[in-house]
């Protein structure tokens, strides 16, 4: 609630990055204004949204007739399941007129029959009071009365009296040595087990609390997601971090997921040691497992062997593999324009049906080890377009590696902020393999891959193909792709009655892909999010046929709380 007591009236958004301000010129397209009352020195105007949406507010404002500055205003709205009424009195003179001098907030949170009300007042730019509280003989209530810029209301005074009375009764009760019997079943099943199953766990550690542990609930329906290829996906996360200094820390952000449709677990566990945050200097080790890939070239090579000419290979499953990888890299930005990253990646691919490979005289295991290099170029610094060049060279007969190859990738990504909380994002690039050996079956790209543990609205929110069959990610020795997204708080559904009231942001997706035997592949979609869930609908088509319609669903409730 602290952000509500310090609104940015003249900015495009009132509170942080949400609630479009009616006092910003760029947002006037969303509001209707009326002159309510005019006097010699000021004018009172009312404003209301053109459509009933959670990102818009209504209310009145008292405006200085000569300078146009806001003297005071009252704002009403509903955001994040909370209805609020905010009164703001602005400061006077110089830069003070840009900030609140006094703010009074009344809010009500309603969810599943529960209701929480709050009434908060804040005063700024008040004079300091020289008062020695150690030597003072005044009571706590009298001390508080001396520092308050405004006296308590009658209702607030009664609350303080009631609180003091309850505290006194509580102390008397504890001194009577009356022991209540503890409900053992409730304490074990709910207070201990149940509380940790459905609630997040967060704690600090270290002498100065520099370390933080965050563990997601073991069972939480809010961590489920859904899309066409993976079906229902359950997600679980563990975040551990420790700050050594202002510029150095170590963190582990492990994510696990289970696909009920594919019946397998996914693990993505990056461990990062940051030694210089000013230059983005870090060492990162990432372990991944559970990724299932396919490549028909393995089967084609086995069919070419003379010893297998009389075997019916169609009854064997020889094209599905589980991929486990470990990547260790070091990154450092020389300046705002150039960043370097180097390291290595190790892959171990094991056939899903080892017995089938044994039957045709193969182990069904394939290993690769490859050093890699990445160069980033940012012509306009961190806020502009980013060009990335990746190179990976497979080494044979090192750490059991059986393959030699060269992988090249070029990528360009850009996020363009637009007025009124709108964004345009773009990712485009291409990649290819060269110098491939005879046993180079698997093609793992850095910028064109399947996300096995999909996140929420802001996780990899552009650069993905939602309907593309996972087999295509490893089927071609080259790719060319384009992904773009346009986001706006009021686009299509936001203007619809009833439904538009709860829609916070909307997106339009457009993507295109060229790979061997599939070109062009085009995908477009529409998505929206609110406090409870996010949803997207996608259409895919290739030159061969219509690929179908897909749905992506993620639960977002309390995601940022």
Coordinates of C-alpha atoms in Angstrom, one line a residue:
X1 CA 0.0 0.0 0.0
X2 CA 3.0 2.3 0.3
X3 CA 3.0 3.0 -3.4
X4 CA -0.6 4.2 -3.3
X5 CA 0.4 6.8 -0.7
X6 CA 3.0 8.2 -3.1
X7 CA 1.2 8.5 -6.5
X8 CA 2.9 9.9 -9.6
X9 CA 0.0 12.1 -10.8
X10 CA 1.9 13.7 -13.7
X11 CA 3.5 10.4 -14.9
X12 CA 1.8 8.0 -17.5
X13 CA 1.1 5.6 -14.6
X14 CA -0.2 6.5 -11.2
X15 CA 1.3 3.6 -9.1
X16 CA 4.6 2.1 -10.2
X17 CA 3.8 0.6 -13.7
X18 CA 0.0 0.3 -13.5
X19 CA -3.1 2.5 -13.4
X20 CA -3.1 5.0 -16.3
X21 CA -3.0 8.5 -14.9
X22 CA -5.9 10.8 -16.1
X23 CA -3.5 13.8 -15.6
X24 CA -1.1 12.7 -18.3
X25 CA -1.6 14.1 -21.8
X26 CA -0.9 10.7 -23.4
X27 CA -3.7 9.0 -21.6
X28 CA -6.5 11.5 -22.4
X29 CA -7.8 9.1 -25.1
X30 CA -9.1 6.8 -22.3
X31 CA -10.9 9.4 -20.2
X32 CA -13.9 11.8 -20.3
X33 CA -13.5 15.2 -18.5
X34 CA -16.1 17.6 -17.2
X35 CA -15.9 21.0 -15.7
X36 CA -17.7 20.7 -12.4
X37 CA -17.1 24.0 -10.6
X38 CA -15.0 27.1 -11.3
X39 CA -13.9 29.9 -9.0
X40 CA -11.6 32.8 -9.3
X41 CA -8.4 30.9 -8.4
X42 CA -9.2 27.3 -9.2
X43 CA -11.4 25.0 -11.2
X44 CA -12.8 21.6 -10.2
X45 CA -13.0 18.9 -12.9
X46 CA -14.3 15.4 -12.8
X47 CA -12.9 12.5 -14.9
X48 CA -14.2 9.0 -15.7
X49 CA -13.0 6.2 -18.0
X50 CA -14.5 5.7 -21.4
X51 CA -14.6 2.0 -20.5
X52 CA -14.8 0.2 -17.2
X53 CA -11.3 -1.3 -16.9
X54 CA -9.1 -2.2 -13.9
X55 CA -6.3 0.0 -15.3
X56 CA -8.4 3.2 -15.3
X57 CA -9.7 5.3 -12.4
X58 CA -12.4 8.0 -11.8
X59 CA -12.6 11.0 -9.5
X60 CA -12.3 14.7 -9.2
X61 CA -9.4 17.2 -9.1
X62 CA -9.0 20.8 -7.9
X63 CA -6.7 22.6 -10.4
X64 CA -5.0 26.0 -10.0
X65 CA -6.5 28.3 -12.6
X66 CA -3.3 30.2 -13.4
X67 CA -0.6 27.5 -13.4
X68 CA -2.6 24.4 -14.1
X69 CA -1.0 22.5 -11.2
X70 CA -3.0 20.0 -9.2
X71 CA -4.0 21.4 -5.7
X72 CA -5.8 18.2 -4.6
X73 CA -7.6 15.3 -6.0
X74 CA -9.7 12.3 -5.1
X75 CA -9.3 9.0 -7.0
X76 CA -11.4 5.9 -7.0
X77 CA -10.6 2.6 -8.6
X78 CA -10.1 -1.2 -8.3
X79 CA -6.9 -3.0 -9.0
X80 CA -5.5 -6.3 -7.9
X81 CA -8.8 -7.4 -6.2
X82 CA -8.6 -4.2 -4.1
X83 CA -11.1 -1.3 -4.2
X84 CA -9.6 2.0 -3.1
X85 CA -10.4 5.6 -2.5
X86 CA -7.4 7.9 -2.4
X87 CA -7.3 11.6 -1.5
X88 CA -4.2 13.5 -2.2
X89 CA -3.2 17.0 -1.3
X90 CA -0.2 18.3 -3.3
X91 CA 2.7 20.4 -2.0
X92 CA 3.3 24.0 -2.8
X93 CA 6.2 25.9 -4.2
X94 CA 8.9 24.6 -6.6
X95 CA 9.4 20.9 -7.0
X96 CA 7.1 20.2 -4.0
X97 CA 4.1 20.8 -6.1
X98 CA 5.0 17.6 -8.0
X99 CA 4.7 15.4 -4.9
X100 CA 2.0 14.7 -2.3
X101 CA 2.0 16.6 0.9
X102 CA -0.8 14.6 2.4
X103 CA -2.4 11.3 1.3
X104 CA -5.4 9.4 2.8
X105 CA -6.1 5.9 1.5
X106 CA -9.2 3.7 2.2
X107 CA -9.1 0.2 0.6
X108 CA -11.0 -3.0 0.7
X109 CA -9.6 -6.4 -0.4
X110 CA -12.3 -9.0 -1.1
X111 CA -11.5 -12.6 -2.0
X112 CA -13.5 -15.9 -1.6
X113 CA -15.8 -14.3 1.0
X114 CA -12.9 -12.8 3.0
X115 CA -12.8 -9.0 3.4
X116 CA -9.8 -6.9 4.6
X117 CA -10.2 -3.1 5.1
X118 CA -7.5 -0.6 5.6
X119 CA -7.5 3.2 6.4
X120 CA -4.1 4.8 6.1
X121 CA -3.0 8.4 6.2
X122 CA 0.5 9.8 5.3
X123 CA 2.0 13.2 5.7
X124 CA 5.3 14.4 4.0
X125 CA 7.7 17.3 4.4
X126 CA 6.9 17.9 8.0
X127 CA 9.1 19.7 10.5
X128 CA 11.5 17.6 12.7
X129 CA 10.6 17.6 16.4
X130 CA 13.6 17.8 18.8
X131 CA 12.4 15.4 21.5
X132 CA 14.5 13.2 23.7
X133 CA 12.3 10.1 24.1
X134 CA 14.8 8.5 26.6
X135 CA 14.6 11.3 29.2
X136 CA 10.9 12.1 28.5
X137 CA 8.5 11.4 31.3
X138 CA 5.5 11.5 29.0
X139 CA 3.5 8.3 28.2
X140 CA 3.7 6.7 24.8
X141 CA 0.3 8.1 23.8
X142 CA 1.3 11.6 24.7
X143 CA 4.6 11.3 22.8
X144 CA 2.7 10.1 19.7
X145 CA 0.2 13.0 20.0
X146 CA 3.2 15.5 20.0
X147 CA 4.7 14.2 16.7
X148 CA 1.4 13.8 14.8
X149 CA 0.9 16.6 12.3
X150 CA -2.8 16.3 12.6
X151 CA -4.9 15.2 15.6
X152 CA -6.6 11.8 15.6
X153 CA -10.2 11.5 14.7
X154 CA -12.8 10.4 17.3
X155 CA -13.0 7.0 15.6
X156 CA -9.2 6.5 15.7
X157 CA -9.0 7.6 19.3
X158 CA -11.5 4.9 20.3
X159 CA -9.4 2.3 18.5
X160 CA -6.4 3.2 20.6
X161 CA -8.4 3.0 23.8
X162 CA -9.8 -0.4 22.8
X163 CA -6.3 -1.6 21.9
X164 CA -4.9 -0.6 25.3
X165 CA -7.7 -2.3 27.1
X166 CA -7.2 -5.5 25.2
X167 CA -3.5 -5.5 25.9
X168 CA -4.2 -5.1 29.6
X169 CA -6.7 -8.0 29.6
X170 CA -4.2 -10.2 27.7
X171 CA -1.5 -9.6 30.3
X172 CA -3.8 -10.4 33.2
X173 CA -4.9 -13.6 31.4
X174 CA -1.3 -14.8 30.9
X175 CA -0.5 -14.2 34.6
X176 CA -3.3 -16.5 35.7
X177 CA -1.4 -19.6 34.5
X178 CA -4.5 -20.9 32.7
X179 CA -3.4 -23.5 30.1
X180 CA -5.6 -24.4 27.2
X181 CA -5.4 -27.9 25.7
X182 CA -3.8 -27.9 22.3
X183 CA -5.7 -29.6 19.5
X184 CA -2.8 -32.0 18.5
X185 CA -4.5 -33.2 15.2
X186 CA -5.0 -29.6 14.0
X187 CA -1.5 -28.6 15.0
X188 CA 0.2 -31.4 13.1
X189 CA -2.1 -31.7 10.1
X190 CA -2.7 -28.1 9.4
X191 CA -0.3 -25.8 11.3
X192 CA 2.7 -27.8 10.4
X193 CA 2.0 -29.9 7.3
X194 CA -0.9 -28.0 5.7
X195 CA 0.7 -24.6 6.1
X196 CA 3.9 -25.6 4.3
X197 CA 2.0 -27.4 1.5
X198 CA -0.1 -24.5 0.4
X199 CA 1.9 -21.5 1.4
X200 CA 5.2 -20.1 0.2
X201 CA 8.2 -20.4 2.5
X202 CA 10.7 -17.5 2.9
X203 CA 13.4 -17.0 5.5
X204 CA 16.7 -15.1 5.9
X205 CA 20.0 -16.6 7.1
X206 CA 23.5 -15.3 7.8
X207 CA 24.8 -13.0 10.6
X208 CA 23.4 -9.9 8.9
X209 CA 20.5 -11.7 7.1
X210 CA 22.3 -11.4 3.7
X211 CA 20.9 -14.8 2.6
X212 CA 17.4 -15.5 1.5
X213 CA 15.6 -18.8 0.9
X214 CA 12.3 -18.9 -1.1
X215 CA 10.5 -22.1 -1.6
X216 CA 7.2 -22.4 -3.5
X217 CA 4.4 -24.4 -1.9
X218 CA 4.5 -28.2 -2.5
X219 CA 0.9 -28.1 -3.6
X220 CA -0.5 -25.0 -5.1
X221 CA -3.1 -24.9 -7.9
X222 CA -1.7 -21.4 -8.8
X223 CA 1.5 -23.0 -10.1
X224 CA -0.3 -25.0 -12.9
X225 CA -0.1 -24.1 -16.5
X226 CA -1.5 -25.6 -19.7
X227 CA -0.7 -25.6 -23.4
X228 CA -1.5 -27.9 -26.3
X229 CA 1.9 -29.8 -26.6
X230 CA 2.6 -30.5 -22.9
X231 CA -1.0 -30.5 -21.5
X232 CA -1.2 -29.7 -17.8
X233 CA 2.1 -28.7 -16.3
X234 CA 2.8 -28.4 -12.6
X235 CA 5.7 -26.1 -11.6
X236 CA 7.7 -25.9 -8.4
X237 CA 10.5 -23.4 -7.6
X238 CA 13.4 -23.0 -5.1
X239 CA 15.3 -19.7 -4.9
X240 CA 18.4 -19.3 -2.7
X241 CA 20.7 -16.3 -2.7
X242 CA 23.4 -14.8 -0.5
X243 CA 24.9 -11.3 -0.9
X244 CA 28.6 -11.0 -0.2
X245 CA 28.7 -7.3 -1.0
X246 CA 26.9 -4.7 -3.0
X247 CA 28.3 -6.1 -6.2
X248 CA 28.8 -9.8 -5.6
X249 CA 26.4 -12.6 -4.6
X250 CA 25.6 -16.2 -5.3
X251 CA 22.1 -17.5 -6.3
X252 CA 20.3 -20.7 -7.2
X253 CA 17.0 -20.4 -9.1
X254 CA 15.9 -24.0 -9.6
X255 CA 12.7 -24.8 -11.4
X256 CA 11.0 -28.2 -11.7
X257 CA 8.0 -29.2 -13.7
X258 CA 5.9 -32.2 -14.5
X259 CA 3.9 -32.7 -17.7
X260 CA 0.9 -34.9 -17.1
X261 CA 0.4 -35.4 -20.8
X262 CA 4.1 -36.4 -21.5
X263 CA 4.4 -38.1 -18.1
X264 CA 7.9 -36.8 -17.3
X265 CA 9.7 -34.4 -15.0
X266 CA 11.8 -31.4 -16.1
X267 CA 14.6 -29.8 -14.1
X268 CA 16.3 -26.5 -14.8
X269 CA 18.8 -25.5 -12.1
X270 CA 21.1 -22.5 -12.8
X271 CA 23.7 -21.7 -10.1
X272 CA 25.2 -18.2 -10.6
X273 CA 28.0 -16.5 -8.8
X274 CA 28.1 -12.8 -9.6
X275 CA 31.5 -11.2 -8.9
X276 CA 30.8 -7.7 -10.4
X277 CA 27.1 -6.7 -10.9
X278 CA 28.1 -3.3 -12.4
X279 CA 29.7 -5.1 -15.4
X280 CA 27.3 -8.1 -15.3
X281 CA 30.3 -10.3 -14.4
X282 CA 29.2 -13.8 -13.4
X283 CA 30.0 -17.5 -13.6
X284 CA 26.9 -19.7 -14.3
X285 CA 26.5 -23.5 -14.1
X286 CA 23.2 -24.8 -15.4
X287 CA 21.9 -28.3 -15.1
X288 CA 19.0 -29.5 -17.2
X289 CA 17.3 -32.8 -17.6
X290 CA 14.0 -34.3 -18.7
X291 CA 14.1 -32.8 -22.1
X292 CA 13.0 -35.4 -24.7
X293 CA 14.2 -34.9 -28.3
X294 CA 13.8 -36.9 -31.5
X295 CA 15.9 -37.3 -34.6
X296 CA 15.0 -39.7 -37.5
X297 CA 18.6 -39.5 -38.8
X298 CA 19.7 -42.0 -36.2
X299 CA 17.1 -44.5 -37.5
X300 CA 18.1 -43.7 -41.1
X301 CA 21.7 -44.5 -40.4
X302 CA 20.9 -47.8 -38.7
X303 CA 18.8 -48.8 -41.7
X304 CA 21.8 -48.2 -44.0
X305 CA 23.9 -50.8 -42.1
X306 CA 24.1 -54.2 -44.0
X307 CA 23.6 -56.2 -40.8
X308 CA 20.1 -54.7 -40.3
X309 CA 18.8 -55.2 -43.8
X310 CA 16.8 -58.3 -42.8
X311 CA 15.4 -56.8 -39.5
X312 CA 12.0 -55.2 -39.3
X313 CA 13.1 -51.9 -37.7
X314 CA 9.6 -50.4 -37.7
X315 CA 8.7 -52.4 -34.6
X316 CA 11.5 -50.7 -32.7
X317 CA 11.5 -47.2 -31.2
X318 CA 14.8 -45.8 -32.3
X319 CA 14.2 -42.0 -32.6
X320 CA 13.3 -40.8 -29.1
X321 CA 16.0 -39.7 -26.6
X322 CA 16.2 -38.1 -23.1
X323 CA 18.7 -35.2 -23.1
X324 CA 20.7 -34.2 -20.0
X325 CA 23.0 -31.3 -20.2
X326 CA 25.5 -29.3 -18.1
X327 CA 26.6 -25.8 -19.2
X328 CA 29.3 -23.7 -17.5
X329 CA 29.9 -20.2 -18.7
X330 CA 31.5 -17.0 -17.6
X331 CA 30.1 -13.6 -18.7
X332 CA 31.5 -10.0 -18.5
X333 CA 30.4 -6.7 -20.0
X334 CA 33.4 -4.6 -21.1
X335 CA 31.1 -1.6 -21.3
X336 CA 27.5 -0.8 -22.0
X337 CA 27.9 -1.8 -25.7
X338 CA 30.0 -5.0 -25.6
X339 CA 29.6 -8.2 -23.6
X340 CA 31.6 -11.4 -23.8
X341 CA 30.7 -15.0 -22.6
X342 CA 32.7 -18.2 -22.9
X343 CA 32.5 -21.7 -21.4
X344 CA 31.5 -25.2 -22.5
X345 CA 28.4 -27.4 -22.7
X346 CA 28.2 -31.1 -22.1
X347 CA 25.2 -33.2 -23.5
X348 CA 24.4 -36.8 -22.7
X349 CA 21.5 -38.3 -24.7
X350 CA 20.1 -41.6 -23.8
X351 CA 17.5 -43.6 -25.8
X352 CA 14.1 -43.9 -24.3
X353 CA 14.1 -47.6 -25.3
X354 CA 17.6 -48.8 -24.6
X355 CA 16.5 -52.4 -25.3
X356 CA 15.6 -51.6 -28.8
X357 CA 19.0 -50.2 -29.5
X358 CA 20.7 -53.2 -27.9
X359 CA 18.7 -55.5 -30.2
X360 CA 20.2 -53.8 -33.3
X361 CA 23.7 -53.7 -32.0
X362 CA 23.9 -50.1 -30.7
X363 CA 24.4 -48.6 -27.2
X364 CA 21.7 -45.9 -27.6
X365 CA 23.9 -43.4 -25.8
X366 CA 25.4 -40.3 -27.4
X367 CA 27.7 -37.8 -25.8
X368 CA 29.0 -34.4 -26.9
X369 CA 31.4 -31.8 -25.4
X370 CA 31.8 -28.4 -26.9
X371 CA 33.5 -25.1 -25.9
X372 CA 31.4 -22.0 -26.8
X373 CA 31.8 -18.3 -27.3
X374 CA 29.2 -15.5 -27.3
X375 CA 29.6 -11.9 -28.2
X376 CA 26.9 -9.3 -27.5
X377 CA 26.8 -5.9 -29.2
X378 CA 24.4 -3.2 -28.0
X379 CA 24.7 0.0 -30.2
X380 CA 22.6 2.1 -27.9
X381 CA 23.4 0.5 -24.6
X382 CA 21.2 -1.8 -22.5
X383 CA 17.9 -0.1 -23.5
X384 CA 18.4 -0.5 -27.2
X385 CA 18.6 -3.4 -29.7
X386 CA 20.9 -6.3 -28.8
X387 CA 22.9 -8.3 -31.4
X388 CA 24.2 -11.6 -30.3
X389 CA 26.7 -14.0 -32.0
X390 CA 27.1 -17.6 -30.7
X391 CA 29.7 -20.1 -31.7
X392 CA 30.0 -23.7 -30.5
X393 CA 32.7 -26.2 -31.5
X394 CA 32.2 -29.9 -30.8
X395 CA 35.3 -31.8 -29.7
X396 CA 35.6 -35.5 -30.3
X397 CA 37.2 -38.0 -27.9
X398 CA 37.1 -35.5 -24.9
X399 CA 35.0 -36.5 -21.9
X400 CA 33.6 -39.3 -23.9
X401 CA 32.4 -37.0 -26.8
X402 CA 31.6 -38.8 -30.0
X403 CA 30.8 -35.9 -32.3
X404 CA 32.5 -33.0 -33.9
X405 CA 30.6 -30.0 -35.4
X406 CA 30.4 -26.2 -35.6
X407 CA 27.3 -24.3 -34.6
X408 CA 26.7 -20.7 -35.6
X409 CA 23.9 -18.5 -34.4
X410 CA 23.0 -14.8 -34.9
X411 CA 20.2 -13.1 -33.0
X412 CA 18.7 -9.6 -32.6
X413 CA 16.3 -8.7 -29.8
X414 CA 14.6 -5.5 -29.0
X415 CA 11.9 -4.2 -26.6
X416 CA 10.5 -0.8 -27.4
X417 CA 8.5 0.9 -24.6
X418 CA 5.6 3.0 -26.0
X419 CA 3.3 5.5 -24.3
X420 CA 0.4 4.4 -22.2
X421 CA 2.0 1.2 -20.8
X422 CA 2.4 -0.3 -24.3
X423 CA 5.3 -2.4 -25.6
X424 CA 6.6 -3.8 -28.8
X425 CA 9.1 -6.6 -28.7
X426 CA 11.0 -8.4 -31.4
X427 CA 13.3 -11.4 -31.7
X428 CA 14.8 -12.4 -35.0
X429 CA 17.7 -14.6 -36.0
X430 CA 19.2 -17.6 -37.8
X431 CA 21.5 -20.5 -37.1
X432 CA 23.2 -23.4 -38.8
X433 CA 25.6 -26.3 -38.3
X434 CA 28.8 -26.8 -40.3
X435 CA 31.7 -29.3 -40.3
X436 CA 29.4 -32.0 -39.1
X437 CA 30.8 -35.5 -38.5
X438 CA 29.2 -38.7 -39.6
X439 CA 27.5 -39.3 -36.2
X440 CA 26.2 -35.7 -35.8
X441 CA 22.5 -36.5 -35.2
X442 CA 21.5 -33.9 -32.7
X443 CA 21.2 -30.2 -33.3
X444 CA 20.7 -28.1 -30.1
X445 CA 20.4 -24.4 -30.7
X446 CA 20.8 -21.7 -28.1
X447 CA 18.1 -19.3 -29.5
X448 CA 15.7 -21.8 -31.0
X449 CA 14.6 -24.3 -28.5
X450 CA 11.6 -25.6 -26.6
X451 CA 10.7 -24.2 -23.2
X452 CA 9.8 -27.3 -21.1
X453 CA 8.9 -25.3 -18.0
X454 CA 6.7 -22.5 -19.2
X455 CA 6.4 -19.6 -16.8
X456 CA 3.8 -16.9 -16.4
X457 CA 2.9 -13.8 -18.4
X458 CA 6.4 -12.3 -18.3
X459 CA 8.5 -15.4 -18.7
X460 CA 10.0 -15.6 -22.2
X461 CA 7.1 -13.5 -23.3
X462 CA 8.3 -13.3 -26.9
X463 CA 10.5 -15.6 -29.0
X464 CA 8.5 -18.8 -28.6
X465 CA 6.4 -21.0 -31.0
X466 CA 3.4 -22.3 -29.0
X467 CA 2.1 -24.8 -31.5
X468 CA 5.3 -26.0 -33.2
X469 CA 5.8 -29.7 -32.7
X470 CA 8.9 -30.3 -30.5
X471 CA 10.4 -32.6 -33.1
X472 CA 11.2 -29.7 -35.4
X473 CA 13.6 -28.0 -32.9
X474 CA 16.2 -30.7 -33.6
X475 CA 15.3 -31.7 -37.2
X476 CA 17.1 -29.2 -39.3
X477 CA 20.7 -28.1 -39.7
X478 CA 19.6 -24.5 -40.2
X479 CA 16.7 -22.2 -39.1
X480 CA 15.5 -18.6 -39.7
X481 CA 12.9 -17.2 -37.3
X482 CA 11.0 -14.0 -36.4
X483 CA 8.9 -13.5 -33.3
X484 CA 7.1 -10.2 -32.4
X485 CA 4.7 -9.1 -29.7
X486 CA 2.6 -6.0 -29.2
X487 CA 1.3 -5.4 -25.7
X488 CA -1.3 -2.8 -24.5
X489 CA -3.5 -2.4 -21.4
X490 CA -6.6 -1.6 -23.5
X491 CA -6.7 -3.4 -26.9
X492 CA -9.7 -5.6 -27.7
X493 CA -11.4 -7.3 -24.7
X494 CA -10.7 -4.3 -22.5
X495 CA -13.5 -2.4 -24.3
X496 CA -16.1 -5.2 -23.8
X497 CA -18.7 -4.8 -21.0
X498 CA -18.2 -6.9 -17.9
X499 CA -15.2 -8.9 -19.3
X500 CA -13.1 -5.8 -20.0
X501 CA -13.4 -4.7 -16.4
X502 CA -10.9 -7.4 -15.2
X503 CA -8.5 -7.5 -18.2
X504 CA -5.2 -5.9 -17.2
X505 CA -3.1 -6.3 -20.4
X506 CA -3.5 -7.8 -23.8
X507 CA -1.1 -9.0 -26.5
X508 CA -1.0 -9.8 -30.2
X509 CA 1.7 -12.3 -31.3
X510 CA 3.1 -12.9 -34.8
X511 CA 5.9 -15.4 -35.6
X512 CA 7.4 -17.0 -38.6
X513 CA 9.9 -19.9 -39.1
X514 CA 11.9 -21.5 -41.9
X515 CA 13.6 -24.9 -41.3
X516 CA 14.3 -27.8 -43.6
X517 CA 11.1 -29.5 -44.8
X518 CA 8.9 -26.9 -43.1
X519 CA 8.8 -23.5 -44.6
X520 CA 7.3 -21.2 -44.1
X521 CA 5.7 -21.9 -40.8
X522 CA 3.5 -19.0 -39.5
X523 CA 1.9 -18.6 -36.1
X524 CA -0.2 -15.8 -34.7
X525 CA -2.1 -15.4 -31.5
X526 CA -3.9 -13.2 -29.0
X527 CA -3.5 -13.2 -25.2
X528 CA -4.6 -11.4 -22.1
X529 CA -3.9 -11.4 -18.4
X530 CA -5.6 -10.4 -15.2
X531 CA -4.9 -11.0 -11.5
X532 CA -6.2 -14.5 -11.6
X533 CA -4.9 -16.1 -14.8
X534 CA -3.4 -15.4 -18.3
X535 CA -4.6 -17.0 -21.5
X536 CA -3.6 -17.1 -25.1
X537 CA -5.2 -18.5 -28.3
X538 CA -2.8 -19.4 -31.2
X539 CA -3.2 -20.4 -34.8
X540 CA -0.5 -22.1 -36.8
X541 CA -0.1 -22.9 -40.5
X542 CA 2.6 -24.1 -42.8
X543 CA 2.9 -24.4 -46.6
X544 CA 1.7 -28.0 -46.2
X545 CA -1.5 -27.6 -44.2
X546 CA -3.2 -25.8 -41.3
X547 CA -1.4 -26.8 -38.1
X548 CA -4.4 -26.2 -35.8
X549 CA -5.5 -24.0 -32.9
X550 CA -3.9 -24.1 -29.5
X551 CA -4.6 -22.7 -26.0
X552 CA -2.1 -21.6 -23.5
X553 CA -3.2 -21.0 -19.9
X554 CA -1.3 -19.9 -16.8
X555 CA -2.6 -19.0 -13.3
X556 CA -1.2 -15.7 -12.1
X557 CA -3.0 -15.1 -8.8
X558 CA -0.8 -13.6 -6.1
X559 CA 2.2 -14.0 -8.5
X560 CA 3.7 -10.7 -7.6
X561 CA 2.6 -10.5 -4.0

